[in-house]
mmCIF file with all atom_site columns, C-alpha atoms in Angstrom:
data_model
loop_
_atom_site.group_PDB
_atom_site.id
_atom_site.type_symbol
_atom_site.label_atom_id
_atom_site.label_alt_id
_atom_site.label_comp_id
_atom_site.label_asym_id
_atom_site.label_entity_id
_atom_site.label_seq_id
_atom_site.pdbx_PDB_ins_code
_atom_site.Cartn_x
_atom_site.Cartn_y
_atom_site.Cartn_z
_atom_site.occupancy
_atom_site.B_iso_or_equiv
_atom_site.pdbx_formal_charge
_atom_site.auth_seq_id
_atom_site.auth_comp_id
_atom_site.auth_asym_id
_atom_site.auth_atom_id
_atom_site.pdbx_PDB_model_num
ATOM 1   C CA . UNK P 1 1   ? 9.593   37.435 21.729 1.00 0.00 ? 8   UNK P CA 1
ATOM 2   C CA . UNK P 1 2   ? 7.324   34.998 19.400 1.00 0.00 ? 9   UNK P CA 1
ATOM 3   C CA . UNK P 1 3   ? 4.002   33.978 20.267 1.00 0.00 ? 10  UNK P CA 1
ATOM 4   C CA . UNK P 1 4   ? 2.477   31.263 18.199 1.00 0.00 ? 11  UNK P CA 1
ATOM 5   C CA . UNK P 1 5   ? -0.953  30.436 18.287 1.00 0.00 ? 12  UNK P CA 1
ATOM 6   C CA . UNK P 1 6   ? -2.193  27.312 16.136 1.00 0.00 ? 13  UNK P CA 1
ATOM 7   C CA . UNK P 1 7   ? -6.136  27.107 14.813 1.00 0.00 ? 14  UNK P CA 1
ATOM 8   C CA . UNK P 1 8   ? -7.810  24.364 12.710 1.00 0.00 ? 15  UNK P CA 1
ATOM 9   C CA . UNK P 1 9   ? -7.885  21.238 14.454 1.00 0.00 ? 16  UNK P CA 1
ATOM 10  C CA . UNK P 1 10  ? -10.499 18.569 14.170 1.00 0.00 ? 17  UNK P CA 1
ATOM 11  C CA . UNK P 1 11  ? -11.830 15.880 14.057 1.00 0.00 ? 18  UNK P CA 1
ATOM 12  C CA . UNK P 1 12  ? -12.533 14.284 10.232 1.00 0.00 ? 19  UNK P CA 1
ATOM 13  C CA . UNK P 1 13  ? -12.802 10.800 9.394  1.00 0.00 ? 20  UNK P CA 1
ATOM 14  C CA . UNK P 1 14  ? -9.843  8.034  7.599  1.00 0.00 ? 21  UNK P CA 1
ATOM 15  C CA . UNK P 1 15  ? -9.353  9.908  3.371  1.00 0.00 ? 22  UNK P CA 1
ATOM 16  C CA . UNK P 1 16  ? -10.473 13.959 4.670  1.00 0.00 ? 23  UNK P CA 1
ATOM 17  C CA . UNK P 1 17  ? -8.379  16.623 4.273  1.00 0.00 ? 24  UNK P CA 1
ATOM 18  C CA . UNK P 1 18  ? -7.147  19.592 6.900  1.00 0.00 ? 25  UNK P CA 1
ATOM 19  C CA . UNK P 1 19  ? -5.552  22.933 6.825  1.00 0.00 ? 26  UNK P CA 1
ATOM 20  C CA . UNK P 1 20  ? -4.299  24.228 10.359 1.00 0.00 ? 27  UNK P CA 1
ATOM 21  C CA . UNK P 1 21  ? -2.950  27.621 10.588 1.00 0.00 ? 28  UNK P CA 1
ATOM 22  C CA . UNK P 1 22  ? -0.326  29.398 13.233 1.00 0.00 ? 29  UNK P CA 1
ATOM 23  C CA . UNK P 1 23  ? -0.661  33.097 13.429 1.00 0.00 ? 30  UNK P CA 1
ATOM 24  C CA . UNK P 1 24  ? 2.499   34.709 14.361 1.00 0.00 ? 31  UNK P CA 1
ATOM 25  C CA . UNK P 1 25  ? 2.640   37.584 16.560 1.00 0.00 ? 32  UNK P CA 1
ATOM 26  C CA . UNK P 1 26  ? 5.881   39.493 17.906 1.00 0.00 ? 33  UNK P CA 1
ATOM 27  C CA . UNK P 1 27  ? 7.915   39.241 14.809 1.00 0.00 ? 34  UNK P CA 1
ATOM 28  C CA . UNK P 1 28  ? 7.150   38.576 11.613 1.00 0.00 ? 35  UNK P CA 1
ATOM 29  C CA . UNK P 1 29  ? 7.145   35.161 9.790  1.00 0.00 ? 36  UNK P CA 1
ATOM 30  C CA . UNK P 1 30  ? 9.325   35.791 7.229  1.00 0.00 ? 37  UNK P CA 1
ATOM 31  C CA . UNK P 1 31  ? 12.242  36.429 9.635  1.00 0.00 ? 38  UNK P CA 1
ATOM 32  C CA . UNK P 1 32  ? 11.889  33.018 11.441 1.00 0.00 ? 39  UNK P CA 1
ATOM 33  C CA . UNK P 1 33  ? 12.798  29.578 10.595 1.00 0.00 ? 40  UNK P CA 1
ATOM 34  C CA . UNK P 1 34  ? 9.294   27.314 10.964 1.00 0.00 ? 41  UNK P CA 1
ATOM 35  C CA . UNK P 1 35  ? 7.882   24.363 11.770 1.00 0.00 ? 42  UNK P CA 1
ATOM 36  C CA . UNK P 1 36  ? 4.931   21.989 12.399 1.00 0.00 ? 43  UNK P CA 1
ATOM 37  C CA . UNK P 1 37  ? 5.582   18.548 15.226 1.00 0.00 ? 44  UNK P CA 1
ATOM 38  C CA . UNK P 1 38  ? 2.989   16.728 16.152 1.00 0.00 ? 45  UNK P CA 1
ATOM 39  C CA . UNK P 1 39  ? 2.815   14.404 19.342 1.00 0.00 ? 46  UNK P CA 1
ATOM 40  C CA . UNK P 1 40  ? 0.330   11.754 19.800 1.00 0.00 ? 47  UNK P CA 1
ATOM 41  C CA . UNK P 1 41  ? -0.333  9.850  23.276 1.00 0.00 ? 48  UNK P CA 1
ATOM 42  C CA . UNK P 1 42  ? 2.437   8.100  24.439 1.00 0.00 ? 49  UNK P CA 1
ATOM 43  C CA . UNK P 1 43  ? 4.762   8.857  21.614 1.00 0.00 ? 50  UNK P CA 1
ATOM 44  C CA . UNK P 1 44  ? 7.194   11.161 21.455 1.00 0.00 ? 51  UNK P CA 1
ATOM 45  C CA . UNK P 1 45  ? 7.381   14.515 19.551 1.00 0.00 ? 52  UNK P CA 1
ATOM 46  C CA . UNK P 1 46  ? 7.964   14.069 16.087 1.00 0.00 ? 53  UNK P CA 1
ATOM 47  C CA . UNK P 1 47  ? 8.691   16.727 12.980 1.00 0.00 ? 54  UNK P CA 1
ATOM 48  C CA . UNK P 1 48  ? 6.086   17.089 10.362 1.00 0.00 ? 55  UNK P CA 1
ATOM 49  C CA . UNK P 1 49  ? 7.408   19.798 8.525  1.00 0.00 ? 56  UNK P CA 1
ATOM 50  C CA . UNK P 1 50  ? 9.860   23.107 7.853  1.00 0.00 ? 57  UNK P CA 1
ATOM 51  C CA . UNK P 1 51  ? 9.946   25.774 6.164  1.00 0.00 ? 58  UNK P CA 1
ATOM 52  C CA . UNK P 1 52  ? 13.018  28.058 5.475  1.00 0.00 ? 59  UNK P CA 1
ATOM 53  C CA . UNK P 1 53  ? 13.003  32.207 5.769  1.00 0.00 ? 60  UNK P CA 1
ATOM 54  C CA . UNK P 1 54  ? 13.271  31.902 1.804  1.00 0.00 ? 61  UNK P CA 1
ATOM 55  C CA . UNK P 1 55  ? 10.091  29.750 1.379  1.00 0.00 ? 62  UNK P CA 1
ATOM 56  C CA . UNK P 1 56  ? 12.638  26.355 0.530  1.00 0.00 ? 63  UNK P CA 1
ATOM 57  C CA . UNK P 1 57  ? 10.274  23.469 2.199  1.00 0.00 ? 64  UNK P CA 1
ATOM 58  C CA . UNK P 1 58  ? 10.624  20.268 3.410  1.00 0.00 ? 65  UNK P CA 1
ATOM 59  C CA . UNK P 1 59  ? 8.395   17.296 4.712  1.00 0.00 ? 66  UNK P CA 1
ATOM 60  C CA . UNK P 1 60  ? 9.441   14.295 6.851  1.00 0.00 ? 67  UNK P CA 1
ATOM 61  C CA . UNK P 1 61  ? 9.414   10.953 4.863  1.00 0.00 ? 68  UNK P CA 1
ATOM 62  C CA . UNK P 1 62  ? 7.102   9.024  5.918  1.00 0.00 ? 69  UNK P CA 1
ATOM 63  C CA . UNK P 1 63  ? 4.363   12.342 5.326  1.00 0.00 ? 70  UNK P CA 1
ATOM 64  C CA . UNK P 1 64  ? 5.373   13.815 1.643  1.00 0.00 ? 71  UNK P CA 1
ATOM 65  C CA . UNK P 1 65  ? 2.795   13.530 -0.615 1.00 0.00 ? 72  UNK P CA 1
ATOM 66  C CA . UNK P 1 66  ? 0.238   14.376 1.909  1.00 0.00 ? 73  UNK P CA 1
ATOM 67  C CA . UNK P 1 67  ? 1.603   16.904 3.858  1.00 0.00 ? 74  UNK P CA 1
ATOM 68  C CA . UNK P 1 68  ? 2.286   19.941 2.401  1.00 0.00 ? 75  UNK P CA 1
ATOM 69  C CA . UNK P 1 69  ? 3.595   23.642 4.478  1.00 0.00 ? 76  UNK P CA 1
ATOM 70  C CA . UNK P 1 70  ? 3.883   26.811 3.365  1.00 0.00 ? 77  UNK P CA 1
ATOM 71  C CA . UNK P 1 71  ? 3.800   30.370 4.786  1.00 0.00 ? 78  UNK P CA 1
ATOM 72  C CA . UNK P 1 72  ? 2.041   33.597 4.279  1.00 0.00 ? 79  UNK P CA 1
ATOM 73  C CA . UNK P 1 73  ? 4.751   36.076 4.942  1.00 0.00 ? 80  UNK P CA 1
ATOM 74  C CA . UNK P 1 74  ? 2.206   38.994 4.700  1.00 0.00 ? 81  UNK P CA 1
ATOM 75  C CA . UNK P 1 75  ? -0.698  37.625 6.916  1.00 0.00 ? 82  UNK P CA 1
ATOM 76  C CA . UNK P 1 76  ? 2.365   36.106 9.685  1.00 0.00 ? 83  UNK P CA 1
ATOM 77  C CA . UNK P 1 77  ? 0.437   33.042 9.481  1.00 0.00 ? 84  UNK P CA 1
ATOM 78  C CA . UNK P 1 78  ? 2.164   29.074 8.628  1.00 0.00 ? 85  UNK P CA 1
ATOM 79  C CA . UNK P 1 79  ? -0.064  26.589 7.474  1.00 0.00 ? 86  UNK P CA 1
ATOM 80  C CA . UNK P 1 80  ? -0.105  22.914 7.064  1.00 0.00 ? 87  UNK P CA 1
ATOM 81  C CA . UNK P 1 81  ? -2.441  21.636 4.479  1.00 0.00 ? 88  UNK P CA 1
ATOM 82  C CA . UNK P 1 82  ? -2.787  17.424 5.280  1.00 0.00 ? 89  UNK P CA 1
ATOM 83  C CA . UNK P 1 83  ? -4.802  15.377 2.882  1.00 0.00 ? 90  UNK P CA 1
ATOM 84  C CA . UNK P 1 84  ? -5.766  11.695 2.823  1.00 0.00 ? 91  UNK P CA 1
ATOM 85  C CA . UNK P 1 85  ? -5.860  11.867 6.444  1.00 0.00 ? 92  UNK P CA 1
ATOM 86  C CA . UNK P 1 86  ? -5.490  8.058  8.430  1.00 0.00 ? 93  UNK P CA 1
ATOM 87  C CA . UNK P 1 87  ? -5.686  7.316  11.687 1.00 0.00 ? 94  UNK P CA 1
ATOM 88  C CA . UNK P 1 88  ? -2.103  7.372  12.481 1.00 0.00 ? 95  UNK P CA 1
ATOM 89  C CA . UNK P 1 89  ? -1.961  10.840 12.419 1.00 0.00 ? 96  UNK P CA 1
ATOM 90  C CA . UNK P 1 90  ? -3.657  11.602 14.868 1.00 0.00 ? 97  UNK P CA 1
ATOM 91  C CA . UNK P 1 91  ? -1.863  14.236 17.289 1.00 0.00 ? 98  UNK P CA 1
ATOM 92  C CA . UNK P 1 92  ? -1.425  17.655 18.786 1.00 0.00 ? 99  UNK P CA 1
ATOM 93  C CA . UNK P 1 93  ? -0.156  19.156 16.200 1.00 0.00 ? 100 UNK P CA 1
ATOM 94  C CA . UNK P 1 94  ? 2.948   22.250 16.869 1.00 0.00 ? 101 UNK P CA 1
ATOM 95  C CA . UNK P 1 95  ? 3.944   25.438 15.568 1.00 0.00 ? 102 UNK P CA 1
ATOM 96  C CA . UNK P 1 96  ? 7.438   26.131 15.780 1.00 0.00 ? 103 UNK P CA 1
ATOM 97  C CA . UNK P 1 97  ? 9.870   28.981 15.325 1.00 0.00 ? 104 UNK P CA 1
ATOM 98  C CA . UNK P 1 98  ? 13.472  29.850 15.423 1.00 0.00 ? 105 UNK P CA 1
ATOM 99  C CA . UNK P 1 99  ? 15.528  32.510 14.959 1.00 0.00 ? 106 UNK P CA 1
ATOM 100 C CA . UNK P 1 100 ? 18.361  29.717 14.436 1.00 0.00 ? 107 UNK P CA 1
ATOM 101 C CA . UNK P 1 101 ? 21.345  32.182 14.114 1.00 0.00 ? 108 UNK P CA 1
ATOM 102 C CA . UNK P 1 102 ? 21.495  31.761 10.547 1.00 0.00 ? 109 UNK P CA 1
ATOM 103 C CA . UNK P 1 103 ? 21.136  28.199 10.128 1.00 0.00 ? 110 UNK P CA 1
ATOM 104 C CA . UNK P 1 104 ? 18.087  26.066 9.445  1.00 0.00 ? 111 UNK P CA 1
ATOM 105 C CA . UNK P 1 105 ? 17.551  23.379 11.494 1.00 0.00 ? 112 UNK P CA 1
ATOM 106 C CA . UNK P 1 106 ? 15.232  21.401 9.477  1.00 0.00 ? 113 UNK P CA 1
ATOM 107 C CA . UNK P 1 107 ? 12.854  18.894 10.896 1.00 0.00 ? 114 UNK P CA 1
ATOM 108 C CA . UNK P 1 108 ? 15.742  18.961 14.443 1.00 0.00 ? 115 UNK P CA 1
ATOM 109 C CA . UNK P 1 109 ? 13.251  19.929 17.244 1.00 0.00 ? 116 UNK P CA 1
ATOM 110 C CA . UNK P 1 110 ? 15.351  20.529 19.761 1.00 0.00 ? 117 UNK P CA 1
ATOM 111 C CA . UNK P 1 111 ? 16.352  23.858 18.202 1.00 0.00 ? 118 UNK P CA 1
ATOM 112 C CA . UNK P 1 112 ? 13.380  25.723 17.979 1.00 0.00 ? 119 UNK P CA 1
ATOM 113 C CA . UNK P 1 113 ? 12.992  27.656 20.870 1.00 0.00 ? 120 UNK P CA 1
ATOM 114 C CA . UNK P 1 114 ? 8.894   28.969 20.582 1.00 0.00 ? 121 UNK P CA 1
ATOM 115 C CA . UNK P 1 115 ? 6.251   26.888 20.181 1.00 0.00 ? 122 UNK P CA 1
ATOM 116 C CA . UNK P 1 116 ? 2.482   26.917 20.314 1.00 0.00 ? 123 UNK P CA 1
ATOM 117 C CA . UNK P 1 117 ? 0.096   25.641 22.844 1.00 0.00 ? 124 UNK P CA 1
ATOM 118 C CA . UNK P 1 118 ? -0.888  23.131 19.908 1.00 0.00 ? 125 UNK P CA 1
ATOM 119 C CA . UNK P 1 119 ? -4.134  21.861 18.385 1.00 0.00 ? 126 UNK P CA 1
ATOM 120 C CA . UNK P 1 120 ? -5.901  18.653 18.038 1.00 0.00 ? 127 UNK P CA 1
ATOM 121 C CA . UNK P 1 121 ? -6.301  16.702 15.368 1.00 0.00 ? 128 UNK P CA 1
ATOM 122 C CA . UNK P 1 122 ? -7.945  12.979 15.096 1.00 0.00 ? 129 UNK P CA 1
ATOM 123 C CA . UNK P 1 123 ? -9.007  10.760 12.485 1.00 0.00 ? 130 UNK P CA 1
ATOM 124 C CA . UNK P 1 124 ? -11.064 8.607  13.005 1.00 0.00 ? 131 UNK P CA 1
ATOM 125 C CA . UNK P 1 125 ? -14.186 6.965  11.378 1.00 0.00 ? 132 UNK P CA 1
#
């Protein structure tokens, strides 16, 4: 089992910058495909970012540039660092992890199989 438990939410105004954090407990981080989704009201869930067990990254579209993930295999902990913050993203933002049987599954939510309980974020002036 994987428990995932997501910090750093908050609210900043339109231009700031973020970092959120998920702390991994029950396995390590390094073993485990990852993730961040985000969800805002009345949307659906959405991928932000993944990373691979080998540190390879990748951002959706519409965020790179801004959005940037990476991992610290030796603290268990995946972080999303999001600058230039607009109002659009705000969301619960989601830590997700797979074991994915040897294959990454990229920004495809519907194989990750433990997630967070999520944190807020919202931008707004």
């Amino acid at each position: 089992q994987v428990q995932l438990v997501e910090s750093g939410g908050d609210s900043v105004q339109p231009g700031g910058s973020l970092r959120l954090s998920c702390e991994v407990s029950g396995n390590t981080a390094g073993s485990y495909y990852m993730a961040w989704f985000r969800q805002a009201p009345g949307k659906e869930r959405e991928a932000v970012a993944t990373i691979h067990v080998n540190g390879v990254a990748d951002v959706a579209n519409s965020l790179k540039g801004r959005f940037t993930i990476s991992k610290d295999t030796a603290k268990n902990t995946l972080y999303l660092q999001m600058t230039s913050l607009k109002p659009e993203d705000t969301a619960i933002y989601y830590c997700a992890a797979t074991s994915g049987g040897g294959f990454w599954p990229g920004l495809d939510r519907t194989k990750y199989n433990y997630w967070g309980q999520g944190t807020q974020v919202t931008v707004s002036s």
